[in-house]
Amino acid sequence: MALSDHDGEPEPFVNAHVLAPERRRRSLDPESRRPEPGAQIVPELDCLRGHIASLTLQAATYRSRRLGIGADRVLIEWGAIDEATYLRRLAAHLGIDFTVLNESERGRCLLSPAQYAQAATTGIFPIQRKHGVRFVVASRYLSARMLNELAVARPELIAGFELATTHDFNRFLTERAGSILARRAANGLARRWPELSAASHSQAGWQRLSRASIIAGLAGAIATASLLDEAISTAILATAFLAFAGFRLFGSLVPRMPAPKRRYLPDVQLPIYTVMIALYREAMSVAPLLQAIDDLDYPREKLDVILITELNDDSTRQAIARLQPMPHVHVLTVPAIGPQTKPKALNFALPFARGSYVAVFDAEDRPEPAQLRAALDAFDHHGPDVACVQASLCIDNASESLLSRMFAAEYAGQFDVLLPGLAALDLPLPLGGSSNHFRTDVLREVGGWDAWNVTEDADLGIRLARFGHRCVTFASTTYEEAPVHISAWLRQRSRWMKGWMQTAGVHLRRPFRLWREVGTAKSVGVALIAGGNVLTALAYPLLLVEIALFAAYAGVTGSPSGFLVDRLMPLHLAAISAGYIATIVIGLMGLWRRRQMCHAWILLLAPLYWGLLSIAAWRALWQLMREPHRWEKTEHAMSRRSKAMRGAQR
């Protein structure tokens, strides 16, 4: 039963998640609700005596002690009372005001433009009233208990506070200062460190040109060399291919770091954990997403889930509202200021994150239930200099098409083989766009995500290294959906390639500065990571053309001998063969570790797949010149064989 905000009488609780009715039973298991004999009710529940059964108050007190959190949050999460009703009763008990922040309050807020982000983080801001300045406090984890204790210890101070629900508090800030927070989300990194942002307006004219021209110039130089001098072109192309292939093979064969011993921390020791998901045109994905988040093995009272939507996406917000998510799920709407990109949306939400750690997921993700706990183990095991831990991504619709099958092999090699090897070598980690877990304070310290970079994850992994932090992988898996059609794949891969070009332009523009910041080994790693993917994809068709020309030369002369064939053909073949071998070996290793060797035969199509990668790279290069910050969205919930979608359909 829940207390209504209307008449004070009990009414049936109607805010249960329609997808998972068993979750309420799970959170109310007998062990979690068993009160201690003669348990004393905590101060924040004194205002509910006579309104909620004493046994329920004792059970909430018991659970709050097990979690190290306010008992009011326990009752709200259980659905025994809604937040607004509780705060009204608490305010009456303390003799202070409960405020519904609305349009009329905007002119009374005393925050300066620079203070709104801090207010979102701390959950408090000053407001002008007739009798002086008051402080509006959002309902958070131990705030109710602290106010009760303050009322006893310093009763003369308690009158200076007002209470507001978290929803009203966040809505007030986003409505009053949404444009300020959005501009900060879009341009914060570019203003603090212009040289570390892909924003075109953050640099002088020659610097803006240099960013795109690094990759374009290299591609042009290769093409020109191919036309003017075969020896030069062979040296450039063969070196690029061999270096990149050798780097990938070496990183994949390095023994992985030992996995930390899994501990099951008592709930009282668990920190508040923020989960952020940027959504755009994802109405079909919302139901399985909320189910996946609900399945996480983490106390609901210590979860802070933020769903971030765009201003022009009413359908996604309506889908969320229809599902009536639990009290720990909040929705933010990003104003249409700056680029409409995932990193800008995440930056907009970052000030509102209340957790000590932040996890980022995508709309189609299904993380393993124990992933948050496993991430905490990884942070504890690897030490305080680790700012981010990356879970593995695994494709769950591999058998749907040739593309999804190749995608599965590629992901298995990338996340289960290559990235753990790079982490073992202490090299910068090109993070995946999902299942990144960050220390919140470090994430804010380095400027969050670059809103103008369309491969923001890889850029952030390198930037963390430049600030002296490490990224590592850990043994947990998030299942997601791969594109099944060439059109969707091409848009997604072109965006990734364009982002790699932006990342290379940002971090390789001043190589000596990079070298001073991270050292020789990491500088070489950044060059190969950021530049190798794109350069080899751009060069691949040029190498094939060279081989075709050699074959034609041999056919015209009637002899396979000569300088071109004898000296250059072997180098070309060696370069391409090295690339194929690296792709196949890494893919096989990943599939073997995933126990998905049934898909291994798809790697025989690596030469054709490389052709598609080249098309995506050249398309990305064209877009970089014309629309450098355009985000080509990947459509989700399109697969018929994705486990998440099958579950939603049932």
PDB file of N, CA, C and O in Angstrom, residues 14 20 52 97 180 342 349 423 602:
ATOM      1  N   VAL A  14       0.488   2.047  -7.563  1.00  0.00           N
ATOM      2  CA  VAL A  14       0.307   1.855  -9.006  1.00  0.00           C
ATOM      3  C   VAL A  14       1.572   2.141  -9.777  1.00  0.00           C
ATOM      4  O   VAL A  14       1.549   2.156 -10.999  1.00  0.00           O
ATOM      5  N   ALA A  20       8.248  -5.983 -15.013  1.00  0.00           N
ATOM      6  CA  ALA A  20       8.844  -6.936 -14.071  1.00  0.00           C
ATOM      7  C   ALA A  20       8.124  -6.870 -12.732  1.00  0.00           C
ATOM      8  O   ALA A  20       8.642  -6.347 -11.768  1.00  0.00           O
ATOM      9  N   ILE A  52       2.009   5.157   8.761  1.00  0.00           N
ATOM     10  CA  ILE A  52       2.455   3.882   8.195  1.00  0.00           C
ATOM     11  C   ILE A  52       2.668   2.917   9.351  1.00  0.00           C
ATOM     12  O   ILE A  52       3.128   3.308  10.434  1.00  0.00           O
ATOM     13  N   ASP A  97       9.122  24.589   5.080  1.00  0.00           N
ATOM     14  CA  ASP A  97       8.254  24.561   3.906  1.00  0.00           C
ATOM     15  C   ASP A  97       8.637  23.443   2.942  1.00  0.00           C
ATOM     16  O   ASP A  97       9.822  23.157   2.742  1.00  0.00           O
ATOM     17  N   ILE A 180      22.115  27.142 -20.299  1.00  0.00           N
ATOM     18  CA  ILE A 180      23.451  27.292 -19.697  1.00  0.00           C
ATOM     19  C   ILE A 180      24.133  25.935 -19.574  1.00  0.00           C
ATOM     20  O   ILE A 180      25.300  25.768 -19.939  1.00  0.00           O
ATOM     21  N   LYS A 342      25.633  12.044 -28.807  1.00  0.00           N
ATOM     22  CA  LYS A 342      25.611  11.289 -27.559  1.00  0.00           C
ATOM     23  C   LYS A 342      26.529  11.904 -26.503  1.00  0.00           C
ATOM     24  O   LYS A 342      26.115  12.038 -25.338  1.00  0.00           O
ATOM     25  N   ALA A 349      24.056  15.440 -18.597  1.00  0.00           N
ATOM     26  CA  ALA A 349      23.602  14.686 -17.427  1.00  0.00           C
ATOM     27  C   ALA A 349      24.661  14.584 -16.339  1.00  0.00           C
ATOM     28  O   ALA A 349      24.314  14.333 -15.174  1.00  0.00           O
ATOM     29  N   ALA A 423      45.683  -3.176 -22.305  1.00  0.00           N
ATOM     30  CA  ALA A 423      45.664  -2.816 -20.884  1.00  0.00           C
ATOM     31  C   ALA A 423      46.844  -3.440 -20.151  1.00  0.00           C
ATOM     32  O   ALA A 423      47.466  -2.799 -19.287  1.00  0.00           O
ATOM     33  N   ILE A 602      33.304 -17.286 -40.929  1.00  0.00           N
ATOM     34  CA  ILE A 602      33.037 -15.971 -41.508  1.00  0.00           C
ATOM     35  C   ILE A 602      34.328 -15.187 -41.731  1.00  0.00           C
ATOM     36  O   ILE A 602      34.387 -14.286 -42.582  1.00  0.00           O
TER      37      ILE A 602
END
